């Protein structure tokens, strides 16, 4: 299924929050599991 903008917004909100102080240099794939699906 296609992602909802709210779902992406939650990730963006986390990335810019202080809760994200430990995460650095990561690539985050947002594809709803498409890459792992057969």
mmCIF file of N, CA and C in Angstrom:
data_model
loop_
_atom_site.group_PDB
_atom_site.id
_atom_site.type_symbol
_atom_site.label_atom_id
_atom_site.label_comp_id
_atom_site.label_asym_id
_atom_site.label_seq_id
_atom_site.Cartn_x
_atom_site.Cartn_y
_atom_site.Cartn_z
ATOM 1 N N UNK A 1 0.837 -1.192 0.000
ATOM 2 C CA UNK A 1 0.000 0.000 0.000
ATOM 3 C C UNK A 1 0.869 1.238 0.000
ATOM 4 N N UNK A 2 0.325 2.316 -0.421
ATOM 5 C CA UNK A 2 1.060 3.572 -0.354
ATOM 6 C C UNK A 2 1.003 4.114 1.064
ATOM 7 N N UNK A 3 2.081 4.754 1.429
ATOM 8 C CA UNK A 3 2.140 5.340 2.759
ATOM 9 C C UNK A 3 1.272 6.576 2.870
ATOM 10 N N UNK A 4 0.876 6.835 4.074
ATOM 11 C CA UNK A 4 0.087 8.024 4.376
ATOM 12 C C UNK A 4 1.050 9.140 4.779
ATOM 13 N N UNK A 5 0.787 10.376 4.385
ATOM 14 C CA UNK A 5 1.678 11.469 4.773
ATOM 15 C C UNK A 5 1.885 11.574 6.281
ATOM 16 N N UNK A 6 0.893 11.185 7.059
ATOM 17 C CA UNK A 6 1.026 11.231 8.517
ATOM 18 C C UNK A 6 2.112 10.261 8.978
ATOM 19 N N UNK A 7 2.213 9.101 8.325
ATOM 20 C CA UNK A 7 3.236 8.124 8.692
ATOM 21 C C UNK A 7 4.631 8.688 8.450
ATOM 22 N N UNK A 8 4.827 9.327 7.338
ATOM 23 C CA UNK A 8 6.110 9.959 7.044
ATOM 24 C C UNK A 8 6.369 11.111 8.008
ATOM 25 N N UNK A 9 5.322 11.846 8.316
ATOM 26 C CA UNK A 9 5.449 12.958 9.252
ATOM 27 C C UNK A 9 5.912 12.525 10.628
ATOM 28 N N UNK A 10 5.479 11.354 11.062
ATOM 29 C CA UNK A 10 5.915 10.841 12.367
ATOM 30 C C UNK A 10 7.414 10.586 12.376
ATOM 31 N N UNK A 11 7.932 10.050 11.276
ATOM 32 C CA UNK A 11 9.371 9.817 11.191
ATOM 33 C C UNK A 11 10.121 11.140 11.185
ATOM 34 N N UNK A 12 9.651 12.082 10.410
ATOM 35 C CA UNK A 12 10.308 13.389 10.353
ATOM 36 C C UNK A 12 10.291 14.050 11.726
ATOM 37 N N UNK A 13 9.162 13.971 12.416
ATOM 38 C CA UNK A 13 9.067 14.556 13.758
ATOM 39 C C UNK A 13 10.072 13.913 14.706
ATOM 40 N N UNK A 14 10.242 12.601 14.600
ATOM 41 C CA UNK A 14 11.227 11.919 15.434
ATOM 42 C C UNK A 14 12.638 12.371 15.085
ATOM 43 N N UNK A 15 12.938 12.468 13.801
ATOM 44 C CA UNK A 15 14.293 12.816 13.378
ATOM 45 C C UNK A 15 14.717 14.214 13.835
ATOM 46 N N UNK A 16 13.775 15.125 13.943
ATOM 47 C CA UNK A 16 14.119 16.487 14.363
ATOM 48 C C UNK A 16 13.940 16.711 15.865
ATOM 49 N N UNK A 17 13.504 15.676 16.583
ATOM 50 C CA UNK A 17 13.286 15.826 18.019
ATOM 51 C C UNK A 17 14.551 15.509 18.809
ATOM 52 N N UNK A 18 14.522 15.840 20.086
ATOM 53 C CA UNK A 18 15.647 15.512 20.963
ATOM 54 C C UNK A 18 15.686 14.021 21.284
ATOM 55 N N UNK A 19 14.606 13.290 21.022
ATOM 56 C CA UNK A 19 14.611 11.833 21.207
ATOM 57 C C UNK A 19 15.579 11.156 20.241
ATOM 58 N N UNK A 20 15.986 11.870 19.221
ATOM 59 C CA UNK A 20 16.856 11.338 18.182
ATOM 60 C C UNK A 20 18.318 11.716 18.408
ATOM 61 N N UNK A 21 18.711 11.958 19.609
ATOM 62 C CA UNK A 21 20.071 12.436 19.864
ATOM 63 C C UNK A 21 21.142 11.369 19.650
ATOM 64 N N UNK A 22 20.768 10.099 19.525
ATOM 65 C CA UNK A 22 21.749 9.022 19.402
ATOM 66 C C UNK A 22 21.906 8.516 17.966
ATOM 67 N N UNK A 23 20.978 8.817 17.089
ATOM 68 C CA UNK A 23 20.974 8.311 15.717
ATOM 69 C C UNK A 23 21.764 9.250 14.814
ATOM 70 N N UNK A 24 22.798 8.710 14.161
ATOM 71 C CA UNK A 24 23.588 9.522 13.232
ATOM 72 C C UNK A 24 23.960 8.695 12.008
ATOM 73 N N UNK A 25 24.055 9.338 10.863
ATOM 74 C CA UNK A 25 24.566 8.708 9.656
ATOM 75 C C UNK A 25 23.805 7.488 9.181
ATOM 76 N N UNK A 26 22.497 7.520 9.242
ATOM 77 C CA UNK A 26 21.694 6.372 8.838
ATOM 78 C C UNK A 26 20.905 6.673 7.570
ATOM 79 N N UNK A 27 20.662 5.643 6.791
ATOM 80 C CA UNK A 27 19.732 5.718 5.672
ATOM 81 C C UNK A 27 18.469 4.996 6.106
ATOM 82 N N UNK A 28 17.363 5.694 6.082
ATOM 83 C CA UNK A 28 16.104 5.111 6.527
ATOM 84 C C UNK A 28 15.230 4.898 5.295
ATOM 85 N N UNK A 29 14.930 3.647 5.011
ATOM 86 C CA UNK A 29 14.111 3.298 3.852
ATOM 87 C C UNK A 29 12.649 3.317 4.272
ATOM 88 N N UNK A 30 11.864 4.113 3.564
ATOM 89 C CA UNK A 30 10.438 4.204 3.856
ATOM 90 C C UNK A 30 9.709 3.695 2.619
ATOM 91 N N UNK A 31 9.445 2.383 2.590
ATOM 92 C CA UNK A 31 8.798 1.802 1.416
ATOM 93 C C UNK A 31 7.695 0.806 1.780
ATOM 94 N N UNK A 32 7.316 0.775 3.046
ATOM 95 C CA UNK A 32 6.256 -0.131 3.470
ATOM 96 C C UNK A 32 6.614 -1.601 3.361
ATOM 97 N N UNK A 33 7.897 -1.913 3.343
ATOM 98 C CA UNK A 33 8.338 -3.297 3.239
ATOM 99 C C UNK A 33 8.476 -3.791 1.812
ATOM 100 N N UNK A 34 8.372 -2.909 0.837
ATOM 101 C CA UNK A 34 8.440 -3.298 -0.571
ATOM 102 C C UNK A 34 9.747 -4.004 -0.913
ATOM 103 N N UNK A 35 10.853 -3.548 -0.342
ATOM 104 C CA UNK A 35 12.151 -4.148 -0.650
ATOM 105 C C UNK A 35 12.221 -5.594 -0.153
ATOM 106 N N UNK A 36 11.615 -5.896 0.983
ATOM 107 C CA UNK A 36 11.700 -7.244 1.547
ATOM 108 C C UNK A 36 10.596 -8.160 1.038
ATOM 109 N N UNK A 37 9.611 -7.612 0.349
ATOM 110 C CA UNK A 37 8.519 -8.439 -0.165
ATOM 111 C C UNK A 37 8.969 -9.204 -1.407
ATOM 112 N N UNK A 38 8.476 -10.441 -1.575
ATOM 113 C CA UNK A 38 8.857 -11.214 -2.771
ATOM 114 C C UNK A 38 8.215 -10.673 -4.031
#
